[in-house]
Tab-separated table of C-alpha atoms in Angstrom:
chain	number	residue	atom	x	y	z
A	1	MET	CA	0.000	0.000	0.000
A	2	ALA	CA	2.974	2.327	0.413
A	3	ALA	CA	3.191	2.617	-3.362
A	4	GLN	CA	-0.242	4.117	-3.540
A	5	LEU	CA	-0.874	7.793	-4.081
A	6	GLU	CA	-3.577	9.995	-2.683
A	7	HIS	CA	-6.638	10.064	-4.835
A	8	SER	CA	-9.421	12.183	-3.437
A	9	THR	CA	-11.789	10.469	-5.888
A	10	HIS	CA	-9.421	10.817	-8.765
A	11	PHE	CA	-6.014	9.506	-7.804
A	12	HIS	CA	-4.380	6.273	-8.736
A	13	HIS	CA	-1.147	4.452	-7.969
A	14	ALA	CA	2.359	5.535	-8.775
A	15	GLY	CA	3.057	1.870	-9.296
A	16	CYS	CA	0.569	1.543	-12.159
A	17	GLY	CA	2.671	3.638	-14.525
A	18	CYS	CA	0.063	6.378	-14.600
A	19	GLY	CA	0.871	10.055	-14.394
A	20	PRO	CA	-0.290	11.725	-11.188
A	21	SER	CA	-3.884	12.915	-11.288
A	22	ARG	CA	-5.904	14.612	-8.600
A	23	ARG	CA	-9.245	16.017	-7.735
A	24	GLY	CA	-7.866	19.489	-8.224
A	25	VAL	CA	-8.368	19.085	-11.950
A	26	LEU	CA	-12.016	19.666	-11.162
A	27	ALA	CA	-11.254	22.860	-9.259
A	28	GLY	CA	-13.110	24.911	-11.814
A	29	LEU	CA	-16.198	22.759	-11.530
A	30	GLY	CA	-15.897	22.734	-7.751
A	31	ALA	CA	-15.542	26.496	-7.614
A	32	ALA	CA	-18.610	26.805	-9.803
A	33	GLY	CA	-20.439	24.503	-7.449
A	34	ILE	CA	-19.491	26.590	-4.446
A	35	ALA	CA	-20.547	29.740	-6.259
A	36	ALA	CA	-23.902	28.141	-6.967
A	37	SER	CA	-24.304	27.426	-3.277
A	38	LEU	CA	-24.010	31.085	-2.296
A	39	PRO	CA	-26.815	33.705	-2.299
A	40	GLY	CA	-28.505	33.790	-5.673
A	41	SER	CA	-28.990	30.056	-6.032
A	42	GLY	CA	-32.523	28.783	-6.393
A	43	LEU	CA	-32.701	27.498	-2.854
A	44	ALA	CA	-31.381	30.696	-1.340
A	45	GLN	CA	-34.001	32.818	-3.121
A	46	GLY	CA	-37.167	30.814	-2.631
A	47	ALA	CA	-38.882	28.502	-0.220
A	48	ALA	CA	-36.318	25.808	0.390
A	49	PRO	CA	-37.003	22.171	1.147
A	50	ALA	CA	-35.406	20.863	4.318
A	51	LEU	CA	-32.808	18.756	2.544
A	52	ILE	CA	-30.640	16.117	4.155
A	53	ASP	CA	-27.339	15.694	2.313
A	54	THR	CA	-25.952	12.165	2.618
A	55	HIS	CA	-22.870	12.872	0.466
A	56	HIS	CA	-21.059	15.809	2.067
A	57	HIS	CA	-17.270	15.896	2.378
A	58	PHE	CA	-15.068	17.368	5.098
A	59	TYR	CA	-11.321	17.987	5.337
A	60	PRO	CA	-9.612	18.387	8.723
A	61	PRO	CA	-6.474	20.578	8.794
A	62	ALA	CA	-4.216	17.537	9.244
A	63	TYR	CA	-5.722	15.936	6.160
A	64	GLN	CA	-5.382	19.175	4.187
A	65	LYS	CA	-1.716	19.461	5.171
A	66	ALA	CA	-0.997	15.865	4.162
A	67	PHE	CA	-2.737	16.500	0.866
A	68	ALA	CA	-0.787	19.710	0.264
A	69	ASP	CA	2.475	17.915	1.069
A	70	TRP	CA	1.563	15.242	-1.456
A	71	GLU	CA	0.855	17.884	-4.098
A	72	SER	CA	4.181	19.572	-3.381
A	73	LYS	CA	6.026	16.266	-3.621
A	74	PHE	CA	4.677	15.705	-7.123
A	75	LYS	CA	4.910	19.381	-8.112
A	76	LEU	CA	1.165	19.697	-8.610
A	77	PRO	CA	-0.709	22.993	-8.240
A	78	PRO	CA	-2.683	23.300	-4.992
A	79	SER	CA	-6.160	21.825	-4.923
A	80	ARG	CA	-7.975	25.025	-4.045
A	81	VAL	CA	-11.440	23.549	-3.529
A	82	GLN	CA	-10.289	20.945	-1.038
A	83	ASN	CA	-7.509	22.859	0.674
A	84	GLU	CA	-9.597	25.998	1.251
A	85	TRP	CA	-12.438	24.081	2.909
A	86	THR	CA	-13.259	25.108	6.475
A	87	ARG	CA	-16.043	24.001	8.724
A	88	GLU	CA	-17.255	27.606	8.976
A	89	LYS	CA	-17.640	27.778	5.182
A	90	ALA	CA	-19.449	24.460	5.217
A	91	VAL	CA	-21.951	25.700	7.812
A	92	GLU	CA	-22.489	28.932	5.890
A	93	ALA	CA	-23.088	27.006	2.676
A	94	ILE	CA	-25.656	24.597	4.112
A	95	ASP	CA	-27.442	27.484	5.828
A	96	LYS	CA	-27.826	29.297	2.506
A	97	ASN	CA	-29.012	26.283	0.559
A	98	GLY	CA	-31.775	24.689	2.540
A	99	ILE	CA	-29.626	21.825	3.848
A	100	ARG	CA	-31.043	20.957	7.243
A	101	SER	CA	-28.439	18.290	7.988
A	102	ALA	CA	-25.407	16.826	6.237
A	103	LEU	CA	-23.676	13.504	6.806
A	104	LEU	CA	-19.925	14.078	6.770
A	105	SER	CA	-17.622	11.736	4.898
A	106	LEU	CA	-14.224	11.659	3.240
A	107	PRO	CA	-13.950	10.927	-0.483
A	108	SER	CA	-11.060	8.598	0.347
A	109	THR	CA	-9.954	6.897	3.529
A	110	ALA	CA	-7.822	9.278	5.531
A	111	GLY	CA	-4.155	8.479	5.731
A	112	LEU	CA	-4.032	5.425	3.506
A	113	TRP	CA	-2.700	7.329	0.507
A	114	PHE	CA	-0.541	9.882	2.324
A	115	ASN	CA	1.325	7.624	4.679
A	116	ALA	CA	3.144	4.315	4.528
A	117	GLY	CA	1.945	1.748	7.009
A	118	ASN	CA	-0.958	0.909	9.233
A	119	GLU	CA	0.062	3.036	12.218
A	120	ALA	CA	0.225	6.307	10.290
A	121	ALA	CA	-3.042	5.586	8.508
A	122	ALA	CA	-4.747	4.719	11.798
A	123	THR	CA	-3.536	7.988	13.313
A	124	MET	CA	-4.924	10.005	10.410
A	125	VAL	CA	-8.221	8.141	10.540
A	126	ARG	CA	-8.564	8.862	14.263
A	127	THR	CA	-7.699	12.537	13.716
A	128	CYS	CA	-10.348	12.873	11.015
A	129	ASN	CA	-12.998	11.067	13.032
A	130	ASP	CA	-12.384	13.207	16.104
A	131	PHE	CA	-12.537	16.372	13.981
A	132	ALA	CA	-15.848	15.357	12.424
A	133	ALA	CA	-17.286	14.349	15.795
A	134	ASP	CA	-16.454	17.844	17.068
A	135	MET	CA	-18.449	19.303	14.166
A	136	VAL	CA	-21.403	17.078	15.017
A	137	ARG	CA	-21.218	18.212	18.639
A	138	ASP	CA	-20.618	21.912	17.939
A	139	TYR	CA	-23.475	22.249	15.446
A	140	PRO	CA	-26.299	20.189	16.957
A	141	GLY	CA	-28.650	18.737	14.402
A	142	ARG	CA	-26.678	20.013	11.432
A	143	PHE	CA	-24.206	17.182	10.878
A	144	GLY	CA	-23.868	13.439	11.163
A	145	LEU	CA	-20.842	11.237	10.517
A	146	PHE	CA	-19.953	8.370	8.220
A	147	ALA	CA	-16.646	7.600	9.904
A	148	PRO	CA	-13.689	6.621	7.678
A	149	LEU	CA	-11.817	3.384	8.334
A	150	SER	CA	-8.320	2.590	7.066
A	151	MET	CA	-9.033	-1.110	6.326
A	152	MET	CA	-5.267	-1.756	6.259
A	153	ASP	CA	-5.182	-4.038	9.280
A	154	THR	CA	-8.126	-6.017	10.637
A	155	ASP	CA	-7.462	-5.576	14.363
A	156	THR	CA	-6.821	-1.844	14.002
A	157	THR	CA	-9.955	-1.416	11.924
A	158	LEU	CA	-12.072	-3.345	14.438
A	159	LYS	CA	-10.780	-1.116	17.251
A	160	GLU	CA	-11.686	1.970	15.235
A	161	ILE	CA	-15.175	0.605	14.604
A	162	ALA	CA	-15.659	0.226	18.363
A	163	TYR	CA	-14.367	3.755	18.931
A	164	VAL	CA	-16.483	5.504	16.309
A	165	PHE	CA	-19.713	3.796	17.362
A	166	ASP	CA	-19.284	3.463	21.128
A	167	THR	CA	-17.440	6.726	21.846
A	168	LEU	CA	-18.172	9.085	18.941
A	169	LYS	CA	-21.684	7.743	18.252
A	170	ALA	CA	-21.095	7.800	14.499
A	171	ASP	CA	-24.052	7.285	12.165
A	172	GLY	CA	-22.206	4.784	9.997
A	173	VAL	CA	-18.859	4.214	8.337
A	174	GLY	CA	-17.466	5.462	5.048
A	175	LEU	CA	-15.448	3.104	2.861
A	176	GLN	CA	-13.640	3.358	-0.457
A	177	SER	CA	-14.806	1.233	-3.350
A	178	ASN	CA	-11.353	-0.346	-3.477
A	179	TYR	CA	-8.178	-0.536	-1.438
A	180	GLY	CA	-5.368	-1.033	-3.913
A	181	ASP	CA	-5.926	-4.445	-5.428
A	182	LYS	CA	-8.937	-5.385	-3.293
A	183	TRP	CA	-12.587	-4.490	-3.741
A	184	LEU	CA	-14.997	-4.747	-0.834
A	185	GLY	CA	-16.054	-8.319	-1.529
A	186	HIS	CA	-12.525	-9.552	-0.813
A	187	GLU	CA	-12.411	-12.285	1.821
A	188	SER	CA	-9.873	-10.384	3.941
A	189	TYR	CA	-12.591	-7.897	4.927
A	190	LYS	CA	-14.940	-10.541	6.307
A	191	PRO	CA	-14.174	-9.864	10.018
A	192	VAL	CA	-14.794	-6.150	9.480
A	193	PHE	CA	-18.152	-6.707	7.823
A	194	ASP	CA	-19.087	-9.323	10.410
A	195	GLU	CA	-18.726	-6.621	13.054
A	196	LEU	CA	-20.514	-3.969	11.008
A	197	ASN	CA	-23.359	-6.405	10.454
A	198	ARG	CA	-23.531	-7.132	14.180
A	199	ARG	CA	-23.902	-3.421	14.767
A	200	LYS	CA	-26.521	-3.064	11.992
A	201	ALA	CA	-24.350	-0.321	10.539
A	202	VAL	CA	-24.843	1.965	7.576
A	203	VAL	CA	-21.923	1.445	5.190
A	204	TYR	CA	-21.484	4.365	2.807
A	205	ILE	CA	-19.302	3.583	-0.217
A	206	HIS	CA	-17.413	6.250	-2.134
A	207	PRO	CA	-15.675	5.254	-5.383
A	208	LEU	CA	-12.198	6.130	-6.586
A	209	VAL	CA	-10.099	5.361	-9.614
A	210	ALA	CA	-8.840	1.801	-9.415
A	211	ALA	CA	-5.106	1.109	-9.481
A	212	CYS	CA	-5.512	-0.703	-12.777
A	213	CYS	CA	-7.267	1.996	-14.682
A	214	GLY	CA	-5.852	5.487	-14.262
A	215	ASN	CA	-4.486	5.512	-17.799
A	216	ILE	CA	-7.721	4.315	-19.383
A	217	SER	CA	-8.887	7.888	-19.662
A	218	VAL	CA	-9.477	8.359	-23.431
A	219	GLY	CA	-8.492	11.994	-23.004
A	220	ALA	CA	-10.723	12.618	-19.981
A	221	PHE	CA	-9.750	12.991	-16.356
A	222	PRO	CA	-9.673	9.466	-14.886
A	223	ALA	CA	-12.499	10.365	-12.533
A	224	VAL	CA	-14.945	11.158	-15.293
A	225	ILE	CA	-15.429	7.556	-16.401
A	226	GLU	CA	-13.568	5.342	-13.950
A	227	VAL	CA	-15.109	6.597	-10.714
A	228	PRO	CA	-18.699	5.542	-11.511
A	229	HIS	CA	-17.454	2.272	-12.976
A	230	ASP	CA	-15.613	1.477	-9.748
A	231	THR	CA	-18.840	1.605	-7.763
A	232	THR	CA	-20.132	-1.128	-10.060
A	233	ARG	CA	-16.940	-3.146	-9.628
A	234	THR	CA	-17.177	-3.156	-5.844
A	235	VAL	CA	-20.933	-3.838	-5.846
A	236	THR	CA	-20.380	-6.795	-8.163
A	237	SER	CA	-17.625	-8.086	-5.886
A	238	LEU	CA	-19.941	-7.815	-2.883
A	239	LEU	CA	-22.761	-9.526	-4.743
A	240	LEU	CA	-20.789	-12.463	-6.116
A	241	SER	CA	-18.882	-13.031	-2.876
A	242	GLY	CA	-22.199	-13.462	-1.068
A	243	ALA	CA	-21.746	-10.325	1.050
A	244	PHE	CA	-25.257	-8.996	0.514
A	245	ALA	CA	-26.757	-12.383	1.410
A	246	ARG	CA	-24.433	-12.918	4.392
A	247	TRP	CA	-24.688	-9.462	5.995
A	248	ARG	CA	-28.389	-8.737	5.888
A	249	ASP	CA	-28.258	-6.190	8.696
A	250	ILE	CA	-25.811	-3.855	6.947
A	251	ARG	CA	-27.478	-1.005	5.094
A	252	TRP	CA	-25.380	-0.151	2.037
A	253	LEU	CA	-25.403	3.381	0.576
A	254	LEU	CA	-23.827	3.968	-2.849
A	255	SER	CA	-22.610	7.260	-4.283
A	256	HIS	CA	-23.597	8.952	-7.555
A	257	ALA	CA	-26.847	7.024	-8.168
A	258	GLY	CA	-24.872	3.799	-7.938
A	259	GLY	CA	-22.457	4.724	-10.695
A	260	THR	CA	-23.240	2.371	-13.564
A	261	VAL	CA	-25.113	-0.203	-11.462
A	262	PRO	CA	-28.590	0.648	-12.853
A	263	MET	CA	-27.321	0.236	-16.413
A	264	MET	CA	-25.273	-2.918	-15.716
A	265	ALA	CA	-27.720	-4.762	-13.462
A	266	GLY	CA	-29.470	-6.513	-16.332
A	267	ARG	CA	-26.185	-7.620	-17.852
A	268	ILE	CA	-24.906	-8.961	-14.517
A	269	ASN	CA	-28.177	-10.815	-14.114
A	270	ALA	CA	-27.921	-12.260	-17.635
A	271	PHE	CA	-24.549	-13.785	-16.850
A	272	TYR	CA	-25.246	-15.038	-13.315
A	273	ALA	CA	-28.979	-15.655	-12.921
A	274	ASN	CA	-28.552	-19.318	-13.862
A	275	ASN	CA	-25.275	-19.829	-12.060
A	276	PRO	CA	-25.521	-22.944	-9.826
A	277	LYS	CA	-24.313	-20.905	-6.857
A	278	ARG	CA	-26.740	-18.038	-7.434
A	279	PRO	CA	-29.144	-19.218	-4.684
A	280	GLU	CA	-26.230	-18.880	-2.241
A	281	PHE	CA	-25.012	-15.382	-3.149
A	282	ALA	CA	-28.348	-13.946	-4.312
A	283	PRO	CA	-31.163	-16.027	-2.790
A	284	ASP	CA	-33.792	-13.466	-3.779
A	285	GLY	CA	-32.379	-13.007	-7.262
A	286	ILE	CA	-29.634	-10.688	-8.459
A	287	GLU	CA	-31.818	-7.730	-9.329
A	288	ALA	CA	-33.646	-8.008	-6.016
A	289	GLU	CA	-30.344	-7.910	-4.122
A	290	LEU	CA	-29.285	-4.750	-5.958
A	291	ARG	CA	-32.657	-3.071	-5.429
A	292	LYS	CA	-32.228	-3.405	-1.659
A	293	LEU	CA	-29.231	-1.069	-1.701
A	294	TYR	CA	-29.484	2.674	-1.112
A	295	TYR	CA	-28.394	5.142	-3.793
A	296	ASP	CA	-27.591	8.839	-3.376
A	297	THR	CA	-28.218	11.457	-6.065
A	298	ALA	CA	-24.860	13.276	-5.873
A	299	ASN	CA	-23.875	14.676	-9.266
A	300	ALA	CA	-26.472	12.392	-10.840
A	301	THR	CA	-29.688	14.429	-11.068
A	302	PHE	CA	-29.381	14.600	-14.867
A	303	GLY	CA	-32.736	13.335	-16.132
A	304	PRO	CA	-31.568	10.128	-17.858
A	305	ASN	CA	-29.468	9.158	-14.830
A	306	MET	CA	-32.349	9.501	-12.420
A	307	THR	CA	-34.810	7.905	-14.807
A	308	ALA	CA	-32.573	4.845	-15.085
A	309	LEU	CA	-32.125	4.667	-11.313
A	310	LEU	CA	-35.816	5.055	-10.526
A	311	LYS	CA	-36.791	2.496	-13.153
A	312	PHE	CA	-34.467	0.089	-11.388
A	313	ALA	CA	-34.629	0.910	-7.658
A	314	PRO	CA	-37.684	2.026	-5.671
A	315	VAL	CA	-37.925	5.634	-4.533
A	316	SER	CA	-37.610	4.387	-0.953
A	317	GLN	CA	-33.938	3.544	-1.620
A	318	VAL	CA	-32.833	6.952	-2.940
A	319	THR	CA	-31.314	9.716	-0.799
A	320	TYR	CA	-30.317	13.257	-1.645
A	321	GLY	CA	-26.562	13.846	-1.978
A	322	THR	CA	-24.419	16.666	-3.326
A	323	ASP	CA	-20.677	15.823	-3.295
A	324	TYR	CA	-19.990	19.199	-1.649
A	325	PRO	CA	-17.635	21.080	-1.981
A	326	TYR	CA	-16.960	19.828	-5.505
A	327	PHE	CA	-20.494	20.309	-6.736
A	328	ALA	CA	-23.360	22.617	-5.864
A	329	LEU	CA	-25.474	22.024	-2.800
A	330	ASP	CA	-28.622	22.779	-4.793
A	331	GLN	CA	-29.136	19.821	-7.118
A	332	THR	CA	-32.907	19.648	-6.820
A	333	ALA	CA	-33.780	21.053	-10.256
A	334	GLY	CA	-33.221	17.739	-11.997
A	335	LEU	CA	-35.312	15.909	-9.419
A	336	ARG	CA	-38.193	18.319	-9.874
A	337	GLN	CA	-38.278	17.717	-13.622
A	338	LEU	CA	-38.911	13.987	-13.232
A	339	GLY	CA	-42.632	14.270	-12.619
A	340	LEU	CA	-42.376	12.712	-9.177
A	341	SER	CA	-45.162	13.133	-6.658
A	342	ASP	CA	-44.631	15.522	-3.755
A	343	ALA	CA	-44.436	12.522	-1.435
A	344	ASP	CA	-41.700	10.911	-3.525
A	345	LEU	CA	-39.736	14.150	-3.733
A	346	LYS	CA	-39.935	14.595	0.017
A	347	ALA	CA	-38.797	11.010	0.522
A	348	ILE	CA	-35.706	11.574	-1.622
A	349	GLU	CA	-34.945	15.002	-0.196
A	350	SER	CA	-35.122	13.945	3.451
A	351	GLY	CA	-37.490	11.120	4.393
A	352	ASN	CA	-35.363	8.212	3.198
A	353	ALA	CA	-32.277	9.630	4.900
A	354	ILE	CA	-34.189	9.867	8.176
A	355	ARG	CA	-35.252	6.241	7.817
A	356	LEU	CA	-31.647	5.262	7.098
A	357	VAL	CA	-30.171	7.456	9.869
A	358	PRO	CA	-32.952	8.145	12.409
A	359	ARG	CA	-30.899	10.775	14.258
A	360	MET	CA	-31.350	13.041	11.227
A	361	LYS	CA	-34.986	13.479	12.227
A	362	SER	CA	-34.094	15.953	14.968
């Protein structure tokens, strides 16, 4: 893992032969998103729904410094959107955009990409979790926490799970779609998911560019195509490994409308529906297993995206997400053009998140 580079959602490994890439390449888009979240946006001007944002990033100072050091090491320009984030700006932005509550998460597991070794990663994870817990405490009712885990060492990860739930009272955990050469269905993660299942945890999954695929960019930033595909890779690994069947008490939340899951579900089913082991890894059928997952709307409220998702998954499984600070906090326009009933809109904007994370009701 020491050969890996920091990704945000866009980085890949030095060892893969790829040139360094980072989320800062989307700084222009992110800046536009932040601008849209300030006075003058649709939500700021009119009657705003009480949105709950289940895809809302945070960056503690220690994380920002590690990221800046990484950029300096590879002679990259500073990532302004990420490195200028402060919790005060985050509170101001949600206040101006009708966001009642936001669930904090990192786009990548803290420390894993900056530091070599389990101990350094565990220290960064703890620092980030404590920082986020302070935000939850200091702004009552405004924030929740999907706590990052390093996943580098089983015992260390299990100790952090105990800490974030028993001491910090986290609302769930936040995981990457992959950790180097392992997606979440890998057998090495079984003890971690056994514990998360015992705790009936919410497991929020954020994708990143896989180590294999940073150069498969066809002229685009790696994140443009590879990030949504990596959600599908990890979901397929969880499905075929029997994770969804084994850990029934975990509630899984996917980013970006599930990436390409809604479009690929039929193809996955076509290849595996008649597999002799299908009753073991998908006892209710492959499509049924995938429809039980939760999907956020972050950067996916484009009409065809949402139409595909809602043709595949029930409204009850869709939560509102933004991907702040990289994209605007007000992403409701696309939802309101889908012809959904008021009840369905309210469910997506807040009701489903409250059902998933009951503390968000207050």
